[in-house]
Coordinates of C-alpha atoms and ligand atoms in Angstrom, one line a residue:
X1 CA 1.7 -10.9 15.2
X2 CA 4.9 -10.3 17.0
X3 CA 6.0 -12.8 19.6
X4 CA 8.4 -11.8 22.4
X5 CA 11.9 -12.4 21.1
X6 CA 13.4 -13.2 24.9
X7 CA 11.6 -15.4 27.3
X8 CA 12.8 -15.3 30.7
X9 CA 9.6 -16.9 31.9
X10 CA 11.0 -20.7 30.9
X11 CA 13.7 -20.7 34.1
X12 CA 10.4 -20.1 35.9
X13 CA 8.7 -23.0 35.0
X14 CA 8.8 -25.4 38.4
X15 CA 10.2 -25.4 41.6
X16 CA 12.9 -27.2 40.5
X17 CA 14.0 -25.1 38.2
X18 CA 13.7 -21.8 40.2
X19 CA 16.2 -23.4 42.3
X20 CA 18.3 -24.4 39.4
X21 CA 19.0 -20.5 38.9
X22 CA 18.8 -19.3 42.0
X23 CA 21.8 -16.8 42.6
X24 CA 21.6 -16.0 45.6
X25 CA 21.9 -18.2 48.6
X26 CA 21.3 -17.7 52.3
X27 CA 22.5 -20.4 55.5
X28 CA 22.1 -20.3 58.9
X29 CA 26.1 -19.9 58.7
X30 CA 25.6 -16.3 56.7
X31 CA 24.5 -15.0 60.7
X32 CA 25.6 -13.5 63.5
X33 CA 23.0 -13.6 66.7
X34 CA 22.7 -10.6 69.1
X35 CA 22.8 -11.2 72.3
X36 CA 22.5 -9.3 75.4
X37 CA 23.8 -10.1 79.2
X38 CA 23.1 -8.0 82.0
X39 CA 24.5 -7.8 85.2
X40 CA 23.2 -8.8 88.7
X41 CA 19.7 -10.1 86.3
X42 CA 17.9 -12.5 88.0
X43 CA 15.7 -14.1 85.7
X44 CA 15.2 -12.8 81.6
X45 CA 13.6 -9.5 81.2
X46 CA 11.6 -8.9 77.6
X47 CA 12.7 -6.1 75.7
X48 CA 9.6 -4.0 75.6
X49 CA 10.5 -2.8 71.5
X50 CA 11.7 -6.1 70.7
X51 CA 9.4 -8.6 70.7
X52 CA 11.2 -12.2 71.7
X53 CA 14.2 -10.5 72.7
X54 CA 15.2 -10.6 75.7
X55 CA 18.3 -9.1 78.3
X56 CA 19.8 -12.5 80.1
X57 CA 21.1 -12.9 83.2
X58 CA 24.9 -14.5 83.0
X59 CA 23.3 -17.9 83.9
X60 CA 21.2 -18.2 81.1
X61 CA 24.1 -17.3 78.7
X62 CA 25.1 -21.4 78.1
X63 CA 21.8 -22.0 77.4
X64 CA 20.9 -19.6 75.2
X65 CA 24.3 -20.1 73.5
X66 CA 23.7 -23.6 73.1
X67 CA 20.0 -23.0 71.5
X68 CA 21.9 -20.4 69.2
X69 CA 24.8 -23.2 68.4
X70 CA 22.0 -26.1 67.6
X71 CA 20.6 -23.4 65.1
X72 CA 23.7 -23.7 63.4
X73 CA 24.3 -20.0 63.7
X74 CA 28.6 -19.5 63.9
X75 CA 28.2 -16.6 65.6
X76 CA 27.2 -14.6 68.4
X77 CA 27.6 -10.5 69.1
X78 CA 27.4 -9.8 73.0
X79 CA 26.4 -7.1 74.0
X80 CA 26.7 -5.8 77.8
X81 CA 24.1 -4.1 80.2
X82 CA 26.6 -3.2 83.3
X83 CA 24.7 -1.7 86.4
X84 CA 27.1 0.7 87.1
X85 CA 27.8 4.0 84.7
X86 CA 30.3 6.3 85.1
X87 CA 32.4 9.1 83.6
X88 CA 35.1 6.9 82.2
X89 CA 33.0 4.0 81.0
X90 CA 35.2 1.9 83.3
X91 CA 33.1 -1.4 83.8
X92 CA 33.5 -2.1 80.2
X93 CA 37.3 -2.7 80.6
X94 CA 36.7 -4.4 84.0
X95 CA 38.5 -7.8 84.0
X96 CA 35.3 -9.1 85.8
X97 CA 32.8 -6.8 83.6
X98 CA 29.8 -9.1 82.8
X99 CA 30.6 -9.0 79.0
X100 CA 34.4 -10.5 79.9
X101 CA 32.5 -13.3 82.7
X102 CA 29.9 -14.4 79.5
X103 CA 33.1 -14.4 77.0
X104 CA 35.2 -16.6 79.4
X105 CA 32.1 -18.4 80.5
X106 CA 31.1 -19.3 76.6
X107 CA 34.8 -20.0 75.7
X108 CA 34.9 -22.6 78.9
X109 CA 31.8 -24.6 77.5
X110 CA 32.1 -24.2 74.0
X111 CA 35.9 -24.2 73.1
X112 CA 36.5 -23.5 69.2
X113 CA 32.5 -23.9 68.9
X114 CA 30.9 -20.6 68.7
X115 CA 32.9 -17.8 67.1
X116 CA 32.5 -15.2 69.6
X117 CA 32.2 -11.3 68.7
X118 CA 31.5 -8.3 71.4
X119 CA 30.8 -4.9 70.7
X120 CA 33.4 -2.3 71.8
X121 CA 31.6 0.2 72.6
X122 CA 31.1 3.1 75.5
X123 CA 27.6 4.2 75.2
X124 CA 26.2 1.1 77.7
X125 CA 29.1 2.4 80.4
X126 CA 29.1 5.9 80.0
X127 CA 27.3 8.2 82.5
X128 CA 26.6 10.3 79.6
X129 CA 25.3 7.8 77.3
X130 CA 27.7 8.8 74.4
X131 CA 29.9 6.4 72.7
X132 CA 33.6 8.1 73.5
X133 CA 34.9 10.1 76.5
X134 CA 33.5 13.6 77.0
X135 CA 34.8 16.9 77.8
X136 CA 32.3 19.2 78.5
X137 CA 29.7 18.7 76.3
X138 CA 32.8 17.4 73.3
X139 CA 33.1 14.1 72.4
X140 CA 36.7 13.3 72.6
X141 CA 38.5 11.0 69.9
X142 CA 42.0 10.2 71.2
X143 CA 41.2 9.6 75.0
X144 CA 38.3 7.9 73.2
X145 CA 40.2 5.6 71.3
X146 CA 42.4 4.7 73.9
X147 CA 39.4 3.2 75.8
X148 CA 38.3 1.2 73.5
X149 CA 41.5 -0.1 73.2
X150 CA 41.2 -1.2 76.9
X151 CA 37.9 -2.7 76.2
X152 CA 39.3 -4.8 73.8
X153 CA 42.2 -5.8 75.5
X154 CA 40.2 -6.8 78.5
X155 CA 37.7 -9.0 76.4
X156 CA 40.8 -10.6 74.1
X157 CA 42.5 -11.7 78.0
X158 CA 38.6 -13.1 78.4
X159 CA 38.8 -15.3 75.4
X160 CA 37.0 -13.7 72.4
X161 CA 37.5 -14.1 68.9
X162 CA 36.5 -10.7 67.6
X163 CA 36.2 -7.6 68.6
X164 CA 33.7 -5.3 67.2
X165 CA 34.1 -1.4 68.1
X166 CA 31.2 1.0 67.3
X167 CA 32.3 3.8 68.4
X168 CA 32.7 5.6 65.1
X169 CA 36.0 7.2 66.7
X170 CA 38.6 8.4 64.1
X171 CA 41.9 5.6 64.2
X172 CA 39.7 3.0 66.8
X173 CA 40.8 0.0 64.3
X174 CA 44.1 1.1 64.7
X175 CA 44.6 1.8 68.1
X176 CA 42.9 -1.4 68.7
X177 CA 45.1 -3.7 66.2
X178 CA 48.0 -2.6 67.9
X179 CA 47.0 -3.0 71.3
X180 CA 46.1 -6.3 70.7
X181 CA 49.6 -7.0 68.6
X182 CA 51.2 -5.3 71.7
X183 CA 49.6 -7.6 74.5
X184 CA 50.2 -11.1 72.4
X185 CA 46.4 -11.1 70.9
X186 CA 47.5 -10.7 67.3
X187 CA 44.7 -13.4 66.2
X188 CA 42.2 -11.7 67.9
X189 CA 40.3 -10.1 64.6
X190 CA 38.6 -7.0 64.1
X191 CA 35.3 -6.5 62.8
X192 CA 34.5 -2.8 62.4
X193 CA 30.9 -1.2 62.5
X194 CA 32.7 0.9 59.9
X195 CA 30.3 2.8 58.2
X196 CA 27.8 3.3 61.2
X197 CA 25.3 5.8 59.9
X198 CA 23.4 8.1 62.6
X199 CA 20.4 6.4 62.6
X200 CA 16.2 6.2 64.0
X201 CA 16.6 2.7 63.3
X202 CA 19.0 2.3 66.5
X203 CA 15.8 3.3 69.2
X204 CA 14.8 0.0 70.3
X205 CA 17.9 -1.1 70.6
X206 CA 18.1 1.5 72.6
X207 CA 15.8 0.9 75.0
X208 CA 17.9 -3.1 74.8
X209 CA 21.2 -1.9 76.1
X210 CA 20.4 1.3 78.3
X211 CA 22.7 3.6 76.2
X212 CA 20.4 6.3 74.8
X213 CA 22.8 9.9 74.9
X214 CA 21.7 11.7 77.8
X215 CA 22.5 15.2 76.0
X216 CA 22.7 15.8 72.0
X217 CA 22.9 12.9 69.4
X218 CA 25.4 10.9 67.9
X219 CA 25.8 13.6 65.0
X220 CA 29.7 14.3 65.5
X221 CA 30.6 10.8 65.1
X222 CA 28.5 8.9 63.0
X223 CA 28.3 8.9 59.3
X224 CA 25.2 11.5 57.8
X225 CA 22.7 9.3 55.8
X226 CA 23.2 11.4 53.0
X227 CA 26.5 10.7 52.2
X228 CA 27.1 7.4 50.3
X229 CA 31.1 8.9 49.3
X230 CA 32.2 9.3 53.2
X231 CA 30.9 6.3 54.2
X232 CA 32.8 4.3 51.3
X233 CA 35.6 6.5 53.2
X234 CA 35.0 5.4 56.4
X235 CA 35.0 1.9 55.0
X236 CA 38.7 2.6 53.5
X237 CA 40.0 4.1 56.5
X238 CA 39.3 1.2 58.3
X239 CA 40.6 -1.3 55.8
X240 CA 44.0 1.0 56.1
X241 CA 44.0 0.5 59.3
X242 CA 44.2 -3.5 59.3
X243 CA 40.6 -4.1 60.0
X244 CA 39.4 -7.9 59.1
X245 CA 35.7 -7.7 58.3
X246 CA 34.1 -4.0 57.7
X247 CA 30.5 -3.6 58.7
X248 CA 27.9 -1.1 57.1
X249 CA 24.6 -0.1 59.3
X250 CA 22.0 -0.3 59.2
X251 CA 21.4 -2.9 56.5
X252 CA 17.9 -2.4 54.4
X253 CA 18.3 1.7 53.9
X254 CA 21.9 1.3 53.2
X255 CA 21.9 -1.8 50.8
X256 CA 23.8 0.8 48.2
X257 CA 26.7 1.4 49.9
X258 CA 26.9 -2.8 51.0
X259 CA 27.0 -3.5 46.8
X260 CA 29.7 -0.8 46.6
X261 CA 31.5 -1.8 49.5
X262 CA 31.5 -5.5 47.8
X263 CA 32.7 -3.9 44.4
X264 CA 35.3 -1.9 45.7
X265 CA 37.5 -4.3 48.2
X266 CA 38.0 -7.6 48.7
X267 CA 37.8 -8.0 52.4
X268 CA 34.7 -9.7 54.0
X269 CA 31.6 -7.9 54.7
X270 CA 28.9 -7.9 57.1
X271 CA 25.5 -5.8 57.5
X272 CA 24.0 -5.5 60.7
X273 CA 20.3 -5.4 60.8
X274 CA 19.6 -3.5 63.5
X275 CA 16.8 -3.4 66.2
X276 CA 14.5 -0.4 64.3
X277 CA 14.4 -3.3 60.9
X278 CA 13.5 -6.0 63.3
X279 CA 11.1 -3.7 65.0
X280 CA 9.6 -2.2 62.1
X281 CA 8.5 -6.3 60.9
X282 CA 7.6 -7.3 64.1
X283 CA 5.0 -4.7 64.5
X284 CA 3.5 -4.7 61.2
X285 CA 3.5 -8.6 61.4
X286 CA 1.8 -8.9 65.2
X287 CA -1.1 -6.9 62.9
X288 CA -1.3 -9.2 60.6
X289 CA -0.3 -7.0 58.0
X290 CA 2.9 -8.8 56.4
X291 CA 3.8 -12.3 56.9
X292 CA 6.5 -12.3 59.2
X293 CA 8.2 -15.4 57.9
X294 CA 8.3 -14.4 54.2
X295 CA 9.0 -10.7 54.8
X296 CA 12.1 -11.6 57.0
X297 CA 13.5 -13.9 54.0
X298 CA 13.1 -11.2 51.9
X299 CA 14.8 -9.0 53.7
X300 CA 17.9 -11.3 54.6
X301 CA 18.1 -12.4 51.0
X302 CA 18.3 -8.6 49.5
X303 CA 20.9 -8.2 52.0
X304 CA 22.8 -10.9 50.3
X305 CA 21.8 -10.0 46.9
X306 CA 23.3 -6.6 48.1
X307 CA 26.8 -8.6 48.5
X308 CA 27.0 -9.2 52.7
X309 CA 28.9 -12.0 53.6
X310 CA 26.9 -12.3 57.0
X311 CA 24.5 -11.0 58.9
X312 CA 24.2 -9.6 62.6
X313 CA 20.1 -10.1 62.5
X314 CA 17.8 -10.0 65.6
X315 CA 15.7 -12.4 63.2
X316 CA 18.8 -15.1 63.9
X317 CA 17.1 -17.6 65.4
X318 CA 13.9 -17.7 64.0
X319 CA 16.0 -17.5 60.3
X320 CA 17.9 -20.3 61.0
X321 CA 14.8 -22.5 62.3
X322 CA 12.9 -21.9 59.0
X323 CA 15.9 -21.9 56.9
X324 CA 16.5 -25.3 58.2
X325 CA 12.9 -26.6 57.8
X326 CA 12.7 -25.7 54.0
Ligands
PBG1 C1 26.4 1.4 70.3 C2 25.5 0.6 69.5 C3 24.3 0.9 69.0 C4 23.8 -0.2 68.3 C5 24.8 -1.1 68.3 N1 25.9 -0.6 69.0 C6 23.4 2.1 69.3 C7 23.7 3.4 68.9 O1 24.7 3.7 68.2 O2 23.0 4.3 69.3 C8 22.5 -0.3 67.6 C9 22.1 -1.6 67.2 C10 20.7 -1.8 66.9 O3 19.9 -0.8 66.8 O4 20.3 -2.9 66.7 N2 27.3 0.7 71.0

């Protein structure tokens, strides 16, 4: 009879020991919460996609940072629903645009408490829906750029900590870095959606923030799913351009490029799980065809496994709470 030469069964054998070899670990302090403020909001308004999330008014924002702080999540990401649109994108550089009030706002009651992140973005501000400045029907980069630059200016005089374009312009890490190093904000960091792939997984979100394009795609400036080499470029570019923390999205289809993006530099790296992942589980689970709980740690631990550093999750708080009960 021939016995198995290699049994990797015996680290198996308990609880205790399973945790003995465990490799990969995942805290409440591995994620970044979403979070969405809208202007002139009265009272919370349920994402429709999303179930649990929710647009807040600026009122709520203290509470719902606090509930987010008592998770012991370190981070949030803001994002802003402004009610007026226009060609520039100008309420999203507006000194008293409702992302700046909830930065200063959170900053006020929180001090060094809560690391907080924004996106930098035009697609919420835009009359057009797109991400950059348009021209016709073109997406321009460099008057593009420079917007964004104003956008982060305006939330580093609020009080934030990082900035977070995802615009997918060409140089927007740049631009950015020196504005901030021009206006005094040279700790402000940067964390870049840096390989931002064009993506179905972004339609709830969506339906969140009020940003859908209101002609063509996203095509011209986010990265094609099917090419793993220009998004490790994108990635590079970024790093050359003085970025602190590079970000691939989405995170589950993409999980290659996070494990090569780990290999290949040493700078810290996030996934962001976006709203199509957390949709995708919700609806399955409300059916009672996965278990929501267990389906969700598996998800946020391949994600680590894959080599993130943190997480931007919609599944935040509801990680942290069982994270913290086990
Ligand atoms: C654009 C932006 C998008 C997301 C984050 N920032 C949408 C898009 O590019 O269409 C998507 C995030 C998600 O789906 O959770 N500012």
């Amino acid at each position: 009879m021939s016995f198995p030469s290699k049994r990797l069964r015996r680290l198996r054998t308990s609880e205790k020991f399973r945790e003995l070899v465990q490799e990969t670990t995942l805290n409440p302090s591995d994620l970044i919460c979403p979070v969405f403020v809208q202007e002139d909001l009265k009272t919370r308004v349920k994402v429709e996609s999303m179930s649990e999330i929710e647009r807040l008014p600026l009122d709520d924002i203290n509470d719902e940072v606090g509930t987010i702080s008592d998770l012991n999540i370190p981070a949030i990401m803001l994002f802003g629903i402004p009610t007026k649109k226009d060609d520039l994108g100008s309420s999203a550089f507006d000194e008293n645009g409702i992302v700046q009030k909830a930065i200063s706002q959170i900053r006020k009651n929180f001090g060094d408490k809560m690391v907080i992140m924004a996106d930098v973005c035009l697609c919420q501000y835009t009359s057009s829906g797109h991400c950059g400045i348009i021209q016709g029907e073109k997406i321009e980069n460099d008057s593009s750029i420079e917007t964004l630059s104003k956008i982060a200016i305006s939330q580093a005089k609020a009080g934030i900590d990082t900035v977070s374009p995802s615009a997918m312009m060409d140089g927007q890490v740049k631009a950015i870095r020196k504005a901030l190093d021009d206006e005094g904000f040279s700790d402000v960091s940067i964390m870049s959606h840096s390989a931002k792939h064009r993506s179905s997984f972004y339609s709830p979100f969506r339906d969140a923030a009020e940003c859908a394009p209101k002609f063509g795609d996203r095509k011209t400036y986010q990265v094609p799913y099917t090419n793993a080499r220009e998004a490790i470029r994108e990635v590079e570019t970024d790093i050359n351009e003085g970025v602190d923390i590079v970000m691939i999205k989405p995170a589950l289809s993409y999980l290659d490029l996070i494990a090569e993006t780990r290999r290949r530099f040493n700078i810290p790296v996030a996934a962001y799980s976006v709203s199509g992942e957390y949709a995708l589980v919700k609806g399955a689970a409300t059916q009672g065809w996965v278990d929501e709980k267990e389906i969700t740690k598996e998800i946020l631990y391949s994600i680590k496994r894959a080599g993130a550093d943190m997480i931007v999750t919609y599944f935040a708080k509801s990680a942290a709470k069982f994270l913290q009960e086990s």
